[in-house]
PDB file of N, CA, C and O in Angstrom:
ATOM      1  N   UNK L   1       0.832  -1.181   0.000  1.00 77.00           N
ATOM      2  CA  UNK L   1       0.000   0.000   0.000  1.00 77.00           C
ATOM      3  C   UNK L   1       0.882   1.252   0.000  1.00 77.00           C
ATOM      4  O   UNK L   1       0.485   2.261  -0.583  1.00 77.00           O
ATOM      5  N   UNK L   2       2.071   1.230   0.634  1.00 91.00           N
ATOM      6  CA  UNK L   2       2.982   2.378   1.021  1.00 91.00           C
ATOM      7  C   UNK L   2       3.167   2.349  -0.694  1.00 91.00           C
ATOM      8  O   UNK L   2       3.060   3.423  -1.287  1.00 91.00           O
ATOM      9  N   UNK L   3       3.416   1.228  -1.386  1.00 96.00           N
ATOM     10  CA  UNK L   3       4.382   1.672  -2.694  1.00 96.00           C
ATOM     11  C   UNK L   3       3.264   2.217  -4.043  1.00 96.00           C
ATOM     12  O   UNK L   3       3.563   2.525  -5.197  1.00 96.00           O
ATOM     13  N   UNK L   4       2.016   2.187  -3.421  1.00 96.00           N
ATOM     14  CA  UNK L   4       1.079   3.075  -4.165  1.00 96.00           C
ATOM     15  C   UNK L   4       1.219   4.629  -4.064  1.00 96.00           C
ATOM     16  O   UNK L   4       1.450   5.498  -4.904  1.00 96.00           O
ATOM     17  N   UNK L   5       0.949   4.650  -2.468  1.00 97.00           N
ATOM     18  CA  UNK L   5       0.869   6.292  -2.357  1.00 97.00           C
ATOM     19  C   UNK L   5       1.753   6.793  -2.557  1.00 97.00           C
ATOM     20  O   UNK L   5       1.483   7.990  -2.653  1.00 97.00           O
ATOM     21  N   UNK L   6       3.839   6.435  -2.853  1.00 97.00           N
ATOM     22  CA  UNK L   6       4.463   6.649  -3.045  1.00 97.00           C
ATOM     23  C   UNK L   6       4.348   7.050  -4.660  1.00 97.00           C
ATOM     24  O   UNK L   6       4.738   8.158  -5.028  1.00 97.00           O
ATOM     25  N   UNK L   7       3.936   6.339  -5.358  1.00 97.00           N
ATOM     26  CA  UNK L   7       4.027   6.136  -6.816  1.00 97.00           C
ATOM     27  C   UNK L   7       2.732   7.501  -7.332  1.00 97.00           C
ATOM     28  O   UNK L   7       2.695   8.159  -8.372  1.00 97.00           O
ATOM     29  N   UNK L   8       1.931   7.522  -6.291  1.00 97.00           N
ATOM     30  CA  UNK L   8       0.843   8.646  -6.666  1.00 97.00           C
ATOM     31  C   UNK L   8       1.534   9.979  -6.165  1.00 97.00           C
ATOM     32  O   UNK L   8       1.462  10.945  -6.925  1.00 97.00           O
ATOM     33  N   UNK L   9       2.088  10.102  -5.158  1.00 98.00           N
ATOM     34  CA  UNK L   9       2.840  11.557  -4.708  1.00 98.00           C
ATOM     35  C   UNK L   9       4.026  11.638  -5.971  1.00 98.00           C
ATOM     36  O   UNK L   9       4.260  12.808  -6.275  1.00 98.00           O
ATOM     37  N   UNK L  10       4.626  10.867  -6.570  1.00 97.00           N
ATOM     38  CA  UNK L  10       5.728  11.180  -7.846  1.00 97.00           C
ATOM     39  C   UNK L  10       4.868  11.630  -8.600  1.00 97.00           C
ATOM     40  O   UNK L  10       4.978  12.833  -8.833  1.00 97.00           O
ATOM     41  N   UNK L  11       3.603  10.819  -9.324  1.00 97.00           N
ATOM     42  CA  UNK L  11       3.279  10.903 -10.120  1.00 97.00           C
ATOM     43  C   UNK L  11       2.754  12.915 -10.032  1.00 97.00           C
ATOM     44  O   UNK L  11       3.077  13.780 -10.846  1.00 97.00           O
ATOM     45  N   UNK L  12       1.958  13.074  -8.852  1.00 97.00           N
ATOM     46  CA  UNK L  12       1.370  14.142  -8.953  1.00 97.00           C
ATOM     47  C   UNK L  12       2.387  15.205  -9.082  1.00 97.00           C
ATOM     48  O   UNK L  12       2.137  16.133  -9.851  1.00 97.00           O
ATOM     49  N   UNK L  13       3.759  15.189  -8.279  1.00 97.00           N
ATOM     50  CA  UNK L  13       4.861  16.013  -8.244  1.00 97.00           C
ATOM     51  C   UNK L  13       5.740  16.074 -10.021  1.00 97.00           C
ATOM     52  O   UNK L  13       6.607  16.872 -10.378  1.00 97.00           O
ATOM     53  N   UNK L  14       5.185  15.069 -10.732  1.00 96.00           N
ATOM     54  CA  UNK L  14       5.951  15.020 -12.069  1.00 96.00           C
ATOM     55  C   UNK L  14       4.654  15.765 -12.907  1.00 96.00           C
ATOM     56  O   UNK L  14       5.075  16.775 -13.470  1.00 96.00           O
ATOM     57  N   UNK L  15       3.388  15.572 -13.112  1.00 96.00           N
ATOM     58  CA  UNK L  15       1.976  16.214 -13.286  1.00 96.00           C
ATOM     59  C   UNK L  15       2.463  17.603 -13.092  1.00 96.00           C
ATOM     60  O   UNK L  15       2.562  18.313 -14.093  1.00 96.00           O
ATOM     61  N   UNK L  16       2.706  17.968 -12.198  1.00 96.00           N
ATOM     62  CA  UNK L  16       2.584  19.870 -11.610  1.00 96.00           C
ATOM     63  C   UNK L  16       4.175  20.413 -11.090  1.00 96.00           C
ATOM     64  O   UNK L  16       4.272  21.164 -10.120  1.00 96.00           O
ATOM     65  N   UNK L  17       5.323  19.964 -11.817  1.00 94.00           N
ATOM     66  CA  UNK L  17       6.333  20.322 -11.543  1.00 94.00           C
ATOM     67  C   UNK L  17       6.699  21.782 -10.847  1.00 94.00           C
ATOM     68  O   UNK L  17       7.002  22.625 -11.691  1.00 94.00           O
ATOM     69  N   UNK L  18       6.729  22.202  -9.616  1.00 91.00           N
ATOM     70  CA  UNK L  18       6.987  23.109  -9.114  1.00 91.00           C
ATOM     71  C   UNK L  18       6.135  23.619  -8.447  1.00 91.00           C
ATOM     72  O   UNK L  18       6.440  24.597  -7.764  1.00 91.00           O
ATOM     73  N   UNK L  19       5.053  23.208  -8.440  1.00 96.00           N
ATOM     74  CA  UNK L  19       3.389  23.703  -8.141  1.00 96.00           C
ATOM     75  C   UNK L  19       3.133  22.845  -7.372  1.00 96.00           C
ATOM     76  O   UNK L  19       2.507  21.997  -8.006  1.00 96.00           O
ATOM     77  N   UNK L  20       3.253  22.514  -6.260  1.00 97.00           N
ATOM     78  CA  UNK L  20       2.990  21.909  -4.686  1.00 97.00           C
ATOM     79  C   UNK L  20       1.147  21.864  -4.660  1.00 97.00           C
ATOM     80  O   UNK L  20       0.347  20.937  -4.539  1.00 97.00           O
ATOM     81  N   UNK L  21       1.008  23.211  -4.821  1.00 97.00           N
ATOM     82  CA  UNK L  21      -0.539  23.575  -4.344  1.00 97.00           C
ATOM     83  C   UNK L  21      -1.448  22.309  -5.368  1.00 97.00           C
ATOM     84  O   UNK L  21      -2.242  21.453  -4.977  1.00 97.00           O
ATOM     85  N   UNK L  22      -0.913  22.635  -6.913  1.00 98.00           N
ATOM     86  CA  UNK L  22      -1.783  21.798  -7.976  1.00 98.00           C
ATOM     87  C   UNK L  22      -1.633  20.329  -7.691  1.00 98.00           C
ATOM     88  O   UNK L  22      -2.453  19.474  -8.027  1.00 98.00           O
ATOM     89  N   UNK L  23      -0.575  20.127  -7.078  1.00 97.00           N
ATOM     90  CA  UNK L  23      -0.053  18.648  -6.552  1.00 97.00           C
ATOM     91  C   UNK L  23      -1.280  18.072  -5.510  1.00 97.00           C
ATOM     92  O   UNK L  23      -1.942  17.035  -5.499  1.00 97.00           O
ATOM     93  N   UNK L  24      -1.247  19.036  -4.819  1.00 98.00           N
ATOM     94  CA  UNK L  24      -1.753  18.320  -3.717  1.00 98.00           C
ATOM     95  C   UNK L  24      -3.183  18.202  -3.993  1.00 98.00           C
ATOM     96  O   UNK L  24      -3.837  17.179  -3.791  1.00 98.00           O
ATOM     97  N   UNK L  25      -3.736  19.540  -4.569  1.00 98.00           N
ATOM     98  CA  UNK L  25      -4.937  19.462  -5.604  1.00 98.00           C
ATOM     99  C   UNK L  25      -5.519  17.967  -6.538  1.00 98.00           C
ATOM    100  O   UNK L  25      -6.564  17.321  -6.606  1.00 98.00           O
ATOM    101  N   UNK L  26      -4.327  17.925  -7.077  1.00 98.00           N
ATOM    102  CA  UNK L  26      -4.896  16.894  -8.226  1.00 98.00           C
ATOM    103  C   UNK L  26      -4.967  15.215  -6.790  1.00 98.00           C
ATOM    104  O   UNK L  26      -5.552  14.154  -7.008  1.00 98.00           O
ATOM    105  N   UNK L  27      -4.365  15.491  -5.795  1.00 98.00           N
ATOM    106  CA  UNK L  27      -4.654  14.084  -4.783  1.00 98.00           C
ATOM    107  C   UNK L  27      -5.431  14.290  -4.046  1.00 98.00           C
ATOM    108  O   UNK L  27      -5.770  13.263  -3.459  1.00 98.00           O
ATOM    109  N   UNK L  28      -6.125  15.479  -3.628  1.00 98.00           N
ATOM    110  CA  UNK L  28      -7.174  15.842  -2.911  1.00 98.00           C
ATOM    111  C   UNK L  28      -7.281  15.717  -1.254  1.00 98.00           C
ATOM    112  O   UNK L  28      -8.130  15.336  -0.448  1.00 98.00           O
ATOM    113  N   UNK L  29      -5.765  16.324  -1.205  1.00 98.00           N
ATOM    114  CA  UNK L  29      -5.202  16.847  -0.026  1.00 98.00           C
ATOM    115  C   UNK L  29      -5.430  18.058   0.053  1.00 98.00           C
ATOM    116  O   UNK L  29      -6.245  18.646  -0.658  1.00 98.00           O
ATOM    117  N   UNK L  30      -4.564  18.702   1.145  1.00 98.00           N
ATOM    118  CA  UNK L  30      -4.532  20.041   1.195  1.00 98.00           C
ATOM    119  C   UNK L  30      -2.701  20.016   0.946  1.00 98.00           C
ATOM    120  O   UNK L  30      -2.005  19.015   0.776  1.00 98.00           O
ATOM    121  N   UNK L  31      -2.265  21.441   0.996  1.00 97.00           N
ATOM    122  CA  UNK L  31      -0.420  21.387   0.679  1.00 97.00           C
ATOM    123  C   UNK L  31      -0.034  20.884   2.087  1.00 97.00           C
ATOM    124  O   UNK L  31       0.888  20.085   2.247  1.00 97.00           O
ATOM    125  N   UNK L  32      -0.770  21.379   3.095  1.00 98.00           N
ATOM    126  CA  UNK L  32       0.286  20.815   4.262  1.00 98.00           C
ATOM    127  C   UNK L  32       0.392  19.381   4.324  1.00 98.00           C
ATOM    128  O   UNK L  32       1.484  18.835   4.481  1.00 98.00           O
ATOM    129  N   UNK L  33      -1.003  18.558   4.175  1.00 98.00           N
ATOM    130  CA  UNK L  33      -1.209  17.344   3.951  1.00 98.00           C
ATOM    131  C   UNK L  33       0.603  16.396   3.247  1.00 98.00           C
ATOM    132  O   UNK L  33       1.490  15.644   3.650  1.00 98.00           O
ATOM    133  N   UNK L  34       0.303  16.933   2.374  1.00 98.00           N
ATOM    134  CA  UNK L  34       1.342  16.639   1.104  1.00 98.00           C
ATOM    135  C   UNK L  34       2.498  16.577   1.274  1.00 98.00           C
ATOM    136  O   UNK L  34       3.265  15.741   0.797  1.00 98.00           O
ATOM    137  N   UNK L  35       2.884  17.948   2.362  1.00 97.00           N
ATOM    138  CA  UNK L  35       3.837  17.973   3.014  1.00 97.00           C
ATOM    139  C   UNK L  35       4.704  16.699   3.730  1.00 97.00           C
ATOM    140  O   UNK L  35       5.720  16.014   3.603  1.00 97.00           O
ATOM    141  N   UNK L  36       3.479  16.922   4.601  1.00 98.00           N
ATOM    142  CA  UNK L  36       3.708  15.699   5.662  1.00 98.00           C
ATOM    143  C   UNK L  36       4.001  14.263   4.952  1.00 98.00           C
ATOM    144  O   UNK L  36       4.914  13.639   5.494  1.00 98.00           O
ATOM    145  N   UNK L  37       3.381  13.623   3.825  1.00 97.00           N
ATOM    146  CA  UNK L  37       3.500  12.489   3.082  1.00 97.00           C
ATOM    147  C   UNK L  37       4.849  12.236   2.773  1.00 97.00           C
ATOM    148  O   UNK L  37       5.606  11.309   3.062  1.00 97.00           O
ATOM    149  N   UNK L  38       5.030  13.675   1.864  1.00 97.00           N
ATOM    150  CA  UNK L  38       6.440  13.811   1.219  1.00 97.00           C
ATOM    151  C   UNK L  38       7.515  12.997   2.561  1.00 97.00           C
ATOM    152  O   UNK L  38       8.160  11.948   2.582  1.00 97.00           O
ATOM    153  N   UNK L  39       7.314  13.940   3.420  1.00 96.00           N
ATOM    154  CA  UNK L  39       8.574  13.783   4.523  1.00 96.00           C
ATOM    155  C   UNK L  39       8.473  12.155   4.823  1.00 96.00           C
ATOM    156  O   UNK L  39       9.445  11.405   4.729  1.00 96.00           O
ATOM    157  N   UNK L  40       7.215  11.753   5.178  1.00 96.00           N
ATOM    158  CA  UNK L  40       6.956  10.401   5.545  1.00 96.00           C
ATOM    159  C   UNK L  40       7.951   9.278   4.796  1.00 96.00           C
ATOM    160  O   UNK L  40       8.565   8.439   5.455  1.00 96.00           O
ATOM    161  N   UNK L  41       8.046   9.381   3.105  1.00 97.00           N
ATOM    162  CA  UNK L  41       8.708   8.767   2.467  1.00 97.00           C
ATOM    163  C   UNK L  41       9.657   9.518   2.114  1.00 97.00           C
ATOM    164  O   UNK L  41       9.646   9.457   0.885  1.00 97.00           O
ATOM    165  N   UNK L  42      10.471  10.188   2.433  1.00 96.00           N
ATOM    166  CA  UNK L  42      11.660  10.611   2.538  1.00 96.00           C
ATOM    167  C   UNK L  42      11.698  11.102   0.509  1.00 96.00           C
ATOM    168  O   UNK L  42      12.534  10.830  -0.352  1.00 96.00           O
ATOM    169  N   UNK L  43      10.789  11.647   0.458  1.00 96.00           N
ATOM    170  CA  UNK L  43      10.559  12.287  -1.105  1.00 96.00           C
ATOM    171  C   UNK L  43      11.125  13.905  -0.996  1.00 96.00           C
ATOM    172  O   UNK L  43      10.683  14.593  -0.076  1.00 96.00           O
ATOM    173  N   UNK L  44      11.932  14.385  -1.781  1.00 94.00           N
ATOM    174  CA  UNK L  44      12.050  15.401  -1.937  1.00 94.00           C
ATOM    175  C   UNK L  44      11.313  16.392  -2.835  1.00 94.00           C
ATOM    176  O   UNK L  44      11.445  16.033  -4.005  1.00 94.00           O
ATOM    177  N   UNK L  45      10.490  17.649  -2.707  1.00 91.00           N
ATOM    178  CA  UNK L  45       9.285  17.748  -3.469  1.00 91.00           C
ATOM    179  C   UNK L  45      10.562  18.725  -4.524  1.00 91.00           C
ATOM    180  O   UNK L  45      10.319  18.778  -5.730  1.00 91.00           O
ATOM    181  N   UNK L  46      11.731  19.374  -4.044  1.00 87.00           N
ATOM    182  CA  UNK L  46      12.145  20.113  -5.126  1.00 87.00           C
ATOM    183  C   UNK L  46      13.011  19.035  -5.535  1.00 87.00           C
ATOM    184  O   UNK L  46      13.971  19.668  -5.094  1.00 87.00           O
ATOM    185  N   UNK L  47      13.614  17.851  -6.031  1.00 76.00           N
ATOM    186  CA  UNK L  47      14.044  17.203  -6.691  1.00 76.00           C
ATOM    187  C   UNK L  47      13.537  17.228  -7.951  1.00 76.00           C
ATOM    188  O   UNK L  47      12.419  17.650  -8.245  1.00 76.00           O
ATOM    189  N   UNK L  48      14.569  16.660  -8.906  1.00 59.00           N
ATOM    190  CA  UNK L  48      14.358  16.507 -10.692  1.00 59.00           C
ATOM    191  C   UNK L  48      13.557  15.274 -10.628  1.00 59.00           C
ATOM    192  O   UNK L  48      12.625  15.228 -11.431  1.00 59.00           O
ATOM    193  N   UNK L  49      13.783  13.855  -9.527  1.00 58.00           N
ATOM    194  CA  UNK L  49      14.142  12.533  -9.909  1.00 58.00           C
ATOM    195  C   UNK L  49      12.602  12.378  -9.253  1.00 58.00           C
ATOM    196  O   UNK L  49      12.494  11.231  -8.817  1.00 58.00           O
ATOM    197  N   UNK L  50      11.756  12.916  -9.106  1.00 58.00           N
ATOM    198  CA  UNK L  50      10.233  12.721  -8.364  1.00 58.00           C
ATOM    199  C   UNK L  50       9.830  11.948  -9.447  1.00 58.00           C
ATOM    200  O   UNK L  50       8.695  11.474  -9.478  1.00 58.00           O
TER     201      UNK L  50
END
């Protein structure tokens, strides 16, 4: 299950490159939400390699 929501936070961060807000938008979070995920899996949201 972890390697879904992982694969959906890339996907949305590769979708809206630079745009956090549209990110979290298109998963139907809020940004802080997103935040918190990111950190959870050790994702970097300004990375190239999302």
């Amino acid at each position: 299950m972890a390697q879904a929501e992982v694969w959906l936070l890339r996907k949305a961060l590769r979708d809206h490159p630079g745009h956090l807000q549209r990110s979290a938008e298109q998963l139907g979070i809020t940004r802080q939400s997103l935040y918190r995920r990111l950190e959870k899996h050790g994702i970097d949201p300004q990375a190239g390699d999302a």
